[in-house]
Amino acid sequence: MRAVTWDGRQDVDVSDVPEPRIEAPTDAIVEVTASGLCGSDLHLYRHLIPGLDRGDILGHEATGVVRETGPDVHSVQVGDTVVVPFNVACGTCAMCRQGLESQCQTTQNTEFHRGGSLFGYTEQYGHVPGCQADVIRVPFANHTATPIHAETPAYRAVLLADVLPTAWQGVAYADVSPGMTVAVFGLGPIGQMASRLAARQGASVIGVEPVAERRAMAERHGVTTIDPDTTDDVPAAIVDLTNGLGADRVIDAVGMEAEGSAMDSVLQATKLQPSRVIALRHAIDAVRRGGTISILGVYAGPVQAFPLDQLFDKQVALHMGQANVMRWMTDLIPLVEDPADPLDLDDFVTHRLPLESAPYAYDMFQNKRQGAVKVVFEPTPPVTVSA
Ligand SMILES: NC(=O)c1ccc[n+]([C@@H]2O[C@H](COP(=O)([O-])OP(=O)(O)OC[C@H]3O[C@@H](n4cnc5c(N)ncnc54)[C@H](O)[C@@H]3O)[C@@H](O)[C@H]2O)c1
Ligand SMILES: [Zn+2]
Ligand SMILES: [Zn+2]
């Protein structure tokens, strides 16, 4: 079968690899009808996070049809259409029962002091073969393979595997109420959906994003945008837009690949600032006193000189973490199955491409070319769709 494999820094291949087989009684084998390309894949692509081997299969967002089930799989049957979340989680441990699948005690990687395993990630997260493949093995299929109507287009269903639940968790963790102002840093796939979900909850949304096409997409959905490349003081611009108070809630949908100011580059070059945390620093400056920051962007490695004193003085609540996809998926399935497309997902998936185009697609998505926002791989997509 074909699969997207990591072949070193900034290099992916589409390789012929053996098909997976049932290895445990609770496994299912799923034929993939769509898999997603995510900002989290880019951290691996750029090798910002160690722990991948050459030939590892990437990807952690999938939908498809069940081909085979192990003897202990009862919740899905051969022929069912399912969504597979990025968390590999048992569904029965104390953490999973609380809806904290990203902390699953059964798949936790205690050797590395890390949480539950993830598809298509590093050895610190279980080294589980990824989803950008023709066929995948789904562990704990009773919990993880979630049935969805077969008529739902695959390029929409796959958004339930990560981007929608992640954005939903970001808004839930930000504790958004109607009438609030929510500033969203980063309008990649995650920030776009966090903006739309916050607006659905009655918030006014301000989006910060350097890429023009991404700002334009958010503006089509009612977001007031700021270009950090042409704004001298981004937090001050947000304070100005909020009657001098700062945003009630801030969502960081950027993470460790934030593009920074010239000073940030100097700090990195001198190793004084080991992680690119400029967006998070702006978030801390832009939130109002007593406000909440919800961090969705992924950070790896320690951050020096973190402004704890400022967070303490402003009495800011911080909530963060890897999404617990299963916990939120059931809230979102009706929105994705609705043929009226209430989240306007057709104005979100900008590219539907065959798996063979992965080297091109990774490069395009990383460099934010051709209006790429959400890229989905499909076995035989009709055509490339562009914004
Ligand atoms: N918490 C989770 O479970 C979870 C799940 C999925 C993705 N993520 C993370 O969320 C982040 C976003 O993912 P994505 O798929 O949207 O990827 P992405 O890389 O396309 O989005 C990041 C966006 O931030 C913008 N940006 C860069 N520097 C900025 C700055 N200084 N200020 C404002 N915006 C800036 C980029 O132009 C880009 O549009 C990544 O770190 C990803 O790993 C987390
Ligand atoms: Zn993802
Ligand atoms: Zn568990």
CSV table of C-alpha atoms and ligand atoms in Angstrom, one decimal:
chain,number,residue,atom,x,y,z
A,1,MET,CA,0.0,0.0,0.0
A,2,ARG,CA,1.0,3.7,-0.3
A,3,ALA,CA,1.9,5.8,2.7
A,4,VAL,CA,3.5,9.2,3.4
A,5,THR,CA,6.8,8.5,5.1
A,6,TRP,CA,9.2,10.9,6.8
A,7,ASP,CA,12.6,10.9,5.1
A,8,GLY,CA,14.6,13.4,7.0
A,9,ARG,CA,14.3,17.2,7.6
A,10,GLN,CA,11.8,18.9,5.2
A,11,ASP,CA,11.5,15.6,3.2
A,12,VAL,CA,8.6,13.3,2.9
A,13,ASP,CA,8.1,10.4,0.4
A,14,VAL,CA,5.2,8.4,-0.8
A,15,SER,CA,6.4,4.8,-0.2
A,16,ASP,CA,5.2,1.3,-0.8
A,17,VAL,CA,4.9,-0.3,2.7
A,18,PRO,CA,3.3,-3.5,4.0
A,19,GLU,CA,-0.4,-3.3,4.9
A,20,PRO,CA,-1.1,-3.3,8.6
A,21,ARG,CA,-2.7,-6.3,10.2
A,22,ILE,CA,-4.8,-7.0,13.3
A,23,GLU,CA,-2.3,-7.2,16.2
A,24,ALA,CA,-4.7,-7.1,19.2
A,25,PRO,CA,-8.2,-8.3,19.7
A,26,THR,CA,-9.5,-4.7,20.0
A,27,ASP,CA,-7.9,-3.5,16.7
A,28,ALA,CA,-9.7,-2.6,13.5
A,29,ILE,CA,-8.3,-2.2,10.0
A,30,VAL,CA,-9.7,0.8,8.2
A,31,GLU,CA,-9.4,1.7,4.5
A,32,VAL,CA,-8.8,5.4,4.5
A,33,THR,CA,-11.0,7.6,2.3
A,34,ALA,CA,-9.5,10.9,3.5
A,35,SER,CA,-6.6,12.0,5.7
A,36,GLY,CA,-5.6,15.5,6.8
A,37,LEU,CA,-2.4,17.5,6.8
A,38,CYS,CA,-2.0,19.5,10.0
A,39,GLY,CA,0.2,22.1,11.5
A,40,SER,CA,1.4,19.4,14.0
A,41,ASP,CA,2.8,17.5,11.0
A,42,LEU,CA,4.8,20.5,10.1
A,43,HIS,CA,6.7,20.4,13.5
A,44,LEU,CA,7.8,16.8,12.5
A,45,TYR,CA,8.5,17.8,8.9
A,46,ARG,CA,10.8,20.5,10.1
A,47,HIS,CA,12.2,18.1,12.7
A,48,LEU,CA,11.6,20.6,15.5
A,49,ILE,CA,10.6,17.6,17.6
A,50,PRO,CA,13.0,14.6,17.8
A,51,GLY,CA,12.0,11.0,18.0
A,52,LEU,CA,11.0,10.1,14.4
A,53,ASP,CA,12.9,7.5,12.3
A,54,ARG,CA,13.2,7.6,8.5
A,55,GLY,CA,10.4,5.6,7.0
A,56,ASP,CA,7.9,6.4,9.8
A,57,ILE,CA,4.4,7.0,8.5
A,58,LEU,CA,3.0,10.5,9.2
A,59,GLY,CA,-0.5,11.8,9.7
A,60,HIS,CA,-3.0,11.6,12.5
A,61,GLU,CA,-6.4,12.6,11.0
A,62,ALA,CA,-8.4,9.9,9.2
A,63,THR,CA,-11.8,8.8,8.0
A,64,GLY,CA,-12.5,5.6,6.2
A,65,VAL,CA,-14.4,2.3,6.0
A,66,VAL,CA,-13.8,-0.7,8.3
A,67,ARG,CA,-12.3,-3.6,6.5
A,68,GLU,CA,-11.7,-6.0,9.4
A,69,THR,CA,-12.2,-6.1,13.1
A,70,GLY,CA,-10.5,-8.1,15.9
A,71,PRO,CA,-12.6,-10.5,18.0
A,72,ASP,CA,-13.2,-8.0,20.8
A,73,VAL,CA,-14.5,-5.1,18.6
A,74,HIS,CA,-18.2,-4.7,19.1
A,75,SER,CA,-19.0,-1.0,18.5
A,76,VAL,CA,-18.3,-1.0,14.7
A,77,GLN,CA,-18.7,-3.6,12.0
A,78,VAL,CA,-17.0,-4.3,8.7
A,79,GLY,CA,-18.3,-1.8,6.1
A,80,ASP,CA,-19.1,1.0,8.6
A,81,THR,CA,-17.8,4.5,7.8
A,82,VAL,CA,-15.8,5.8,10.7
A,83,VAL,CA,-13.7,8.8,11.9
A,84,VAL,CA,-10.4,8.0,13.7
A,85,PRO,CA,-9.3,10.6,16.2
A,86,PHE,CA,-5.6,11.5,16.6
A,87,ASN,CA,-5.6,10.2,20.2
A,88,VAL,CA,-4.8,6.5,20.7
A,89,ALA,CA,-6.9,6.0,23.8
A,90,CYS,CA,-8.4,3.0,25.5
A,91,GLY,CA,-11.7,4.6,26.5
A,92,THR,CA,-11.9,2.7,29.8
A,93,CYS,CA,-9.2,4.0,32.1
A,94,ALA,CA,-9.8,6.7,34.7
A,95,MET,CA,-8.5,9.5,32.5
A,96,CYS,CA,-10.5,8.4,29.4
A,97,ARG,CA,-13.7,8.1,31.6
A,98,GLN,CA,-13.2,11.8,32.5
A,99,GLY,CA,-12.9,12.7,28.9
A,100,LEU,CA,-9.1,13.2,29.0
A,101,GLU,CA,-8.1,10.8,26.2
A,102,SER,CA,-4.9,12.7,25.6
A,103,GLN,CA,-3.9,11.5,29.1
A,104,CYS,CA,-5.0,7.9,28.6
A,105,GLN,CA,-3.4,5.8,31.3
A,106,THR,CA,-3.2,2.7,29.1
A,107,THR,CA,-1.3,4.3,26.2
A,108,GLN,CA,0.6,6.9,28.3
A,109,ASN,CA,4.4,7.0,27.5
A,110,THR,CA,5.7,6.8,31.1
A,111,GLU,CA,9.3,6.1,30.0
A,112,PHE,CA,9.3,9.7,28.5
A,113,HIS,CA,7.0,11.2,31.1
A,114,ARG,CA,4.5,11.9,28.3
A,115,GLY,CA,0.7,11.5,27.9
A,116,GLY,CA,-1.3,9.2,25.8
A,117,SER,CA,-0.1,7.9,22.4
A,118,LEU,CA,-0.9,9.7,19.1
A,119,PHE,CA,-1.1,8.5,15.6
A,120,GLY,CA,1.8,9.4,13.3
A,121,TYR,CA,4.0,10.9,16.0
A,122,THR,CA,7.4,10.4,17.7
A,123,GLU,CA,8.6,7.7,20.1
A,124,GLN,CA,7.7,9.9,23.0
A,125,TYR,CA,4.1,9.5,21.9
A,126,GLY,CA,4.1,5.8,21.2
A,127,HIS,CA,5.6,5.7,17.7
A,128,VAL,CA,2.2,4.6,16.2
A,129,PRO,CA,2.1,4.4,12.4
A,130,GLY,CA,0.2,7.4,11.0
A,131,CYS,CA,-2.9,7.9,8.9
A,132,GLN,CA,-1.6,9.4,5.6
A,133,ALA,CA,-1.9,5.9,4.1
A,134,ASP,CA,-4.2,3.7,2.1
A,135,VAL,CA,-4.9,1.5,5.1
A,136,ILE,CA,-4.4,1.9,8.9
A,137,ARG,CA,-4.6,-0.2,12.0
A,138,VAL,CA,-6.8,1.4,14.7
A,139,PRO,CA,-6.0,0.3,18.2
A,140,PHE,CA,-8.9,0.3,20.8
A,141,ALA,CA,-11.4,0.5,18.0
A,142,ASN,CA,-14.4,0.2,20.3
A,143,HIS,CA,-13.5,3.7,21.6
A,144,THR,CA,-11.6,5.3,18.7
A,145,ALA,CA,-13.4,4.3,15.5
A,146,THR,CA,-16.5,6.5,15.6
A,147,PRO,CA,-19.3,5.7,13.2
A,148,ILE,CA,-20.5,8.5,10.9
A,149,HIS,CA,-23.1,8.6,8.1
A,150,ALA,CA,-21.6,7.1,5.0
A,151,GLU,CA,-23.1,10.0,2.9
A,152,THR,CA,-21.0,12.6,4.7
A,153,PRO,CA,-18.3,13.7,2.3
A,154,ALA,CA,-14.9,12.2,3.4
A,155,TYR,CA,-13.2,15.6,3.1
A,156,ARG,CA,-15.6,17.0,5.7
A,157,ALA,CA,-15.7,13.9,8.0
A,158,VAL,CA,-11.9,13.9,8.4
A,159,LEU,CA,-12.1,17.3,10.1
A,160,LEU,CA,-13.7,15.5,13.1
A,161,ALA,CA,-10.4,13.7,13.6
A,162,ASP,CA,-8.6,16.8,14.9
A,163,VAL,CA,-9.2,20.3,13.7
A,164,LEU,CA,-12.9,20.7,14.8
A,165,PRO,CA,-12.6,19.0,18.2
A,166,THR,CA,-9.3,20.8,18.9
A,167,ALA,CA,-10.8,24.2,18.0
A,168,TRP,CA,-13.9,23.3,20.1
A,169,GLN,CA,-11.7,22.5,23.1
A,170,GLY,CA,-9.8,25.7,22.6
A,171,VAL,CA,-13.1,27.7,22.8
A,172,ALA,CA,-14.4,25.6,25.7
A,173,TYR,CA,-11.2,26.0,27.6
A,174,ALA,CA,-11.3,29.7,27.0
A,175,ASP,CA,-14.8,29.7,28.6
A,176,VAL,CA,-16.4,32.0,26.0
A,177,SER,CA,-19.7,33.6,26.7
A,178,PRO,CA,-21.9,35.7,24.4
A,179,GLY,CA,-20.8,39.4,24.1
A,180,MET,CA,-17.1,38.6,24.9
A,181,THR,CA,-14.2,39.6,22.7
A,182,VAL,CA,-12.0,36.7,21.7
A,183,ALA,CA,-8.6,37.3,20.2
A,184,VAL,CA,-7.3,34.4,18.1
A,185,PHE,CA,-3.6,34.3,17.3
A,186,GLY,CA,-2.9,32.4,14.1
A,187,LEU,CA,-5.5,31.7,11.4
A,188,GLY,CA,-4.3,28.4,10.1
A,189,PRO,CA,-6.8,25.6,10.1
A,190,ILE,CA,-7.1,25.5,13.9
A,191,GLY,CA,-7.4,29.3,14.3
A,192,GLN,CA,-10.0,29.5,11.5
A,193,MET,CA,-12.2,27.0,13.2
A,194,ALA,CA,-11.7,28.4,16.7
A,195,SER,CA,-12.8,31.8,15.3
A,196,ARG,CA,-15.9,30.3,13.7
A,197,LEU,CA,-16.9,28.3,16.8
A,198,ALA,CA,-16.3,31.3,19.1
A,199,ALA,CA,-18.4,33.5,16.9
A,200,ARG,CA,-21.2,30.8,17.0
A,201,GLN,CA,-21.1,31.3,20.8
A,202,GLY,CA,-21.8,35.0,20.4
A,203,ALA,CA,-18.3,36.4,20.7
A,204,SER,CA,-16.7,39.2,18.6
A,205,VAL,CA,-13.5,37.8,17.2
A,206,ILE,CA,-10.2,39.5,16.4
A,207,GLY,CA,-7.8,37.4,14.4
A,208,VAL,CA,-4.0,38.0,14.2
A,209,GLU,CA,-2.3,36.4,11.2
A,210,PRO,CA,0.5,37.4,8.8
A,211,VAL,CA,-0.8,35.5,5.7
A,212,ALA,CA,-3.2,37.6,3.6
A,213,GLU,CA,-5.4,34.7,2.2
A,214,ARG,CA,-5.9,33.4,5.7
A,215,ARG,CA,-7.0,36.8,7.0
A,216,ALA,CA,-9.3,37.1,4.0
A,217,MET,CA,-10.9,33.7,4.8
A,218,ALA,CA,-11.5,34.8,8.4
A,219,GLU,CA,-12.9,38.1,7.3
A,220,ARG,CA,-15.5,36.3,5.2
A,221,HIS,CA,-16.6,34.8,8.5
A,222,GLY,CA,-17.0,38.0,10.4
A,223,VAL,CA,-13.5,38.2,12.0
A,224,THR,CA,-11.7,41.6,12.4
A,225,THR,CA,-8.1,40.9,11.5
A,226,ILE,CA,-4.7,42.3,12.3
A,227,ASP,CA,-1.6,41.7,10.2
A,228,PRO,CA,1.3,41.4,12.7
A,229,ASP,CA,3.9,42.1,9.9
A,230,THR,CA,2.5,45.7,9.4
A,231,THR,CA,1.4,46.4,13.0
A,232,ASP,CA,4.1,47.9,15.2
A,233,ASP,CA,2.4,46.8,18.5
A,234,VAL,CA,0.0,43.9,18.1
A,235,PRO,CA,-1.2,43.8,21.8
A,236,ALA,CA,-1.7,47.6,21.7
A,237,ALA,CA,-3.9,47.2,18.6
A,238,ILE,CA,-6.0,44.6,20.4
A,239,VAL,CA,-6.3,46.8,23.5
A,240,ASP,CA,-7.4,49.7,21.3
A,241,LEU,CA,-10.1,47.5,19.7
A,242,THR,CA,-11.4,46.6,23.2
A,243,ASN,CA,-11.9,50.0,24.8
A,244,GLY,CA,-8.5,49.9,26.4
A,245,LEU,CA,-9.2,46.8,28.4
A,246,GLY,CA,-7.7,43.9,26.4
A,247,ALA,CA,-9.4,40.9,25.0
A,248,ASP,CA,-11.7,38.9,27.4
A,249,ARG,CA,-10.3,35.7,26.0
A,250,VAL,CA,-7.3,34.9,23.9
A,251,ILE,CA,-6.7,31.6,22.0
A,252,ASP,CA,-3.1,30.8,20.9
A,253,ALA,CA,-3.4,28.8,17.7
A,254,VAL,CA,0.1,29.4,16.6
A,255,GLY,CA,2.5,27.4,18.7
A,256,MET,CA,6.2,27.1,18.5
A,257,GLU,CA,6.6,28.0,14.8
A,258,ALA,CA,5.5,31.6,15.4
A,259,GLU,CA,7.0,34.1,13.0
A,260,GLY,CA,8.5,36.9,15.1
A,261,SER,CA,9.8,40.4,15.1
A,262,ALA,CA,13.4,41.2,14.2
A,263,MET,CA,14.2,41.3,17.9
A,264,ASP,CA,12.9,37.8,18.3
A,265,SER,CA,15.3,36.6,15.6
A,266,VAL,CA,18.2,38.2,17.4
A,267,LEU,CA,17.2,36.6,20.7
A,268,GLN,CA,17.0,33.2,19.0
A,269,ALA,CA,20.3,33.7,17.3
A,270,THR,CA,21.9,34.5,20.7
A,271,LYS,CA,20.1,31.5,22.3
A,272,LEU,CA,18.5,33.8,24.8
A,273,GLN,CA,15.1,32.8,23.6
A,274,PRO,CA,15.2,29.0,22.7
A,275,SER,CA,11.6,28.7,21.7
A,276,ARG,CA,9.6,30.9,19.3
A,277,VAL,CA,7.0,32.2,21.7
A,278,ILE,CA,6.3,35.6,20.3
A,279,ALA,CA,2.6,34.9,19.7
A,280,LEU,CA,2.1,33.6,23.2
A,281,ARG,CA,3.9,36.7,24.6
A,282,HIS,CA,1.6,38.9,22.5
A,283,ALA,CA,-1.3,36.9,23.9
A,284,ILE,CA,-0.2,37.6,27.5
A,285,ASP,CA,0.1,41.3,26.7
A,286,ALA,CA,-3.3,41.4,24.9
A,287,VAL,CA,-5.5,39.6,27.4
A,288,ARG,CA,-7.5,41.7,29.8
A,289,ARG,CA,-7.0,41.6,33.6
A,290,GLY,CA,-8.8,38.6,35.0
A,291,GLY,CA,-9.1,37.1,31.5
A,292,THR,CA,-8.3,33.6,30.2
A,293,ILE,CA,-5.7,32.4,27.7
A,294,SER,CA,-6.4,29.0,26.0
A,295,ILE,CA,-3.3,27.5,24.4
A,296,LEU,CA,-3.9,25.1,21.5
A,297,GLY,CA,-0.5,25.7,19.7
A,298,VAL,CA,2.0,23.0,20.5
A,299,TYR,CA,5.2,23.9,22.4
A,300,ALA,CA,8.1,21.6,22.8
A,301,GLY,CA,11.1,22.2,25.1
A,302,PRO,CA,11.3,24.6,28.1
A,303,VAL,CA,10.7,28.3,27.6
A,304,GLN,CA,13.1,30.6,29.5
A,305,ALA,CA,12.1,33.9,31.0
A,306,PHE,CA,8.4,33.1,30.9
A,307,PRO,CA,6.5,36.2,32.3
A,308,LEU,CA,4.9,34.4,35.2
A,309,ASP,CA,4.9,37.7,37.2
A,310,GLN,CA,2.8,39.4,34.6
A,311,LEU,CA,0.3,36.5,34.5
A,312,PHE,CA,0.1,36.6,38.2
A,313,ASP,CA,-0.4,40.3,38.4
A,314,LYS,CA,-3.0,40.3,35.7
A,315,GLN,CA,-4.7,37.3,37.4
A,316,VAL,CA,-4.8,35.4,34.1
A,317,ALA,CA,-6.2,31.9,33.8
A,318,LEU,CA,-4.3,29.6,31.6
A,319,HIS,CA,-5.8,26.4,30.1
A,320,MET,CA,-4.0,24.3,27.5
A,321,GLY,CA,-3.2,20.8,26.2
A,322,GLN,CA,-3.5,18.3,23.5
A,323,ALA,CA,-7.1,17.9,22.4
A,324,ASN,CA,-9.3,15.1,23.8
A,325,VAL,CA,-10.9,14.4,20.5
A,326,MET,CA,-13.4,11.8,21.5
A,327,ARG,CA,-14.8,14.0,24.2
A,328,TRP,CA,-15.9,16.7,21.8
A,329,MET,CA,-16.5,14.7,18.6
A,330,THR,CA,-20.1,13.8,19.5
A,331,ASP,CA,-21.0,17.5,19.9
A,332,LEU,CA,-19.6,18.2,16.4
A,333,ILE,CA,-20.8,15.2,14.3
A,334,PRO,CA,-24.3,16.8,13.7
A,335,LEU,CA,-22.7,20.0,12.4
A,336,VAL,CA,-20.5,18.0,10.0
A,337,GLU,CA,-23.3,15.6,8.9
A,338,ASP,CA,-25.7,18.5,8.2
A,339,PRO,CA,-25.9,18.9,4.4
A,340,ALA,CA,-26.5,22.6,4.9
A,341,ASP,CA,-22.8,22.8,6.1
A,342,PRO,CA,-23.4,25.3,9.0
A,343,LEU,CA,-19.6,25.7,9.6
A,344,ASP,CA,-19.1,26.4,5.9
A,345,LEU,CA,-16.5,23.7,5.6
A,346,ASP,CA,-16.5,24.1,1.9
A,347,ASP,CA,-14.9,27.5,2.5
A,348,PHE,CA,-12.2,25.8,4.6
A,349,VAL,CA,-10.8,22.7,2.8
A,350,THR,CA,-8.8,24.5,0.1
A,351,HIS,CA,-7.1,21.5,-1.4
A,352,ARG,CA,-8.2,17.9,-2.0
A,353,LEU,CA,-5.2,16.0,-3.4
A,354,PRO,CA,-4.1,12.4,-4.0
A,355,LEU,CA,-1.6,10.9,-1.5
A,356,GLU,CA,1.1,11.0,-4.3
A,357,SER,CA,1.2,14.7,-4.0
A,358,ALA,CA,2.3,14.7,-0.4
A,359,PRO,CA,5.8,16.1,-1.0
A,360,TYR,CA,4.3,19.0,-2.9
A,361,ALA,CA,1.5,19.4,-0.4
A,362,TYR,CA,3.8,19.6,2.7
A,363,ASP,CA,5.9,22.2,1.0
A,364,MET,CA,2.9,24.2,-0.1
A,365,PHE,CA,1.2,24.1,3.4
A,366,GLN,CA,4.4,24.9,5.2
A,367,ASN,CA,5.1,27.9,3.0
A,368,LYS,CA,1.5,28.9,2.9
A,369,ARG,CA,1.4,29.1,-0.8
A,370,GLN,CA,-1.6,28.9,-3.2
A,371,GLY,CA,-4.0,29.9,-0.5
A,372,ALA,CA,-3.6,26.6,1.3
A,373,VAL,CA,-5.5,26.4,4.6
A,374,LYS,CA,-6.7,22.9,5.0
A,375,VAL,CA,-5.2,20.2,2.8
A,376,VAL,CA,-6.9,16.8,2.6
A,377,PHE,CA,-5.6,13.7,0.9
A,378,GLU,CA,-8.1,11.4,-0.8
A,379,PRO,CA,-7.5,8.2,-2.8
A,380,THR,CA,-9.2,9.6,-5.9
A,381,PRO,CA,-10.2,13.2,-5.3
A,382,PRO,CA,-12.2,14.8,-8.1
A,383,VAL,CA,-10.0,17.8,-8.6
A,384,THR,CA,-7.8,20.2,-6.6
A,385,VAL,CA,-10.1,22.7,-5.0
A,386,SER,CA,-8.5,26.1,-4.2
A,387,ALA,CA,-9.8,29.1,-2.2
B,1,LIG,N1,-3.7,21.2,21.0
B,1,LIG,C1,-3.9,20.2,20.1
B,1,LIG,O1,-4.4,19.2,20.3
B,1,LIG,C2,-3.5,20.6,18.7
B,1,LIG,C3,-4.2,19.9,17.6
B,1,LIG,C4,-3.9,20.3,16.3
B,1,LIG,C5,-2.9,21.3,16.1
B,1,LIG,N2,-2.3,21.9,17.2
B,1,LIG,C6,-1.3,23.0,17.0
B,1,LIG,O2,-2.0,24.2,16.7
B,1,LIG,C7,-1.1,25.0,16.0
B,1,LIG,C8,-1.8,25.5,14.7
B,1,LIG,O3,-2.0,24.5,13.8
B,1,LIG,P1,-2.6,24.7,12.4
B,1,LIG,O4,-2.9,23.3,11.8
B,1,LIG,O5,-3.6,25.7,12.4
B,1,LIG,O6,-1.2,25.1,11.6
B,1,LIG,P2,-0.5,26.4,10.9
B,1,LIG,O7,0.9,26.2,11.1
B,1,LIG,O8,-1.0,26.5,9.5
B,1,LIG,O9,-1.1,27.6,11.7
B,1,LIG,C9,-0.3,28.5,12.4
B,1,LIG,C10,-0.7,30.0,11.9
B,1,LIG,O10,0.0,30.9,12.8
B,1,LIG,C11,0.4,32.0,11.9
B,1,LIG,N3,1.4,32.8,12.6
B,1,LIG,C12,2.8,32.6,12.6
B,1,LIG,N4,3.4,33.5,13.4
B,1,LIG,C13,2.4,34.3,13.9
B,1,LIG,C14,2.4,35.4,14.8
B,1,LIG,N5,3.5,35.9,15.4
B,1,LIG,N6,1.2,35.9,15.2
B,1,LIG,C15,0.0,35.4,14.7
B,1,LIG,N7,0.0,34.4,13.8
B,1,LIG,C16,1.1,33.8,13.5
B,1,LIG,C17,0.9,31.3,10.7
B,1,LIG,O11,1.0,32.2,9.6
B,1,LIG,C18,-0.2,30.2,10.5
B,1,LIG,O12,-1.2,30.6,9.7
B,1,LIG,C19,0.2,24.2,15.7
B,1,LIG,O13,1.1,24.5,16.7
B,1,LIG,C20,-0.3,22.8,15.9
B,1,LIG,O14,0.7,21.9,16.2
B,1,LIG,C21,-2.6,21.6,18.4
B,2,ZN,ZN,-3.7,17.5,13.4
B,3,ZN,ZN,-7.5,5.3,28.5
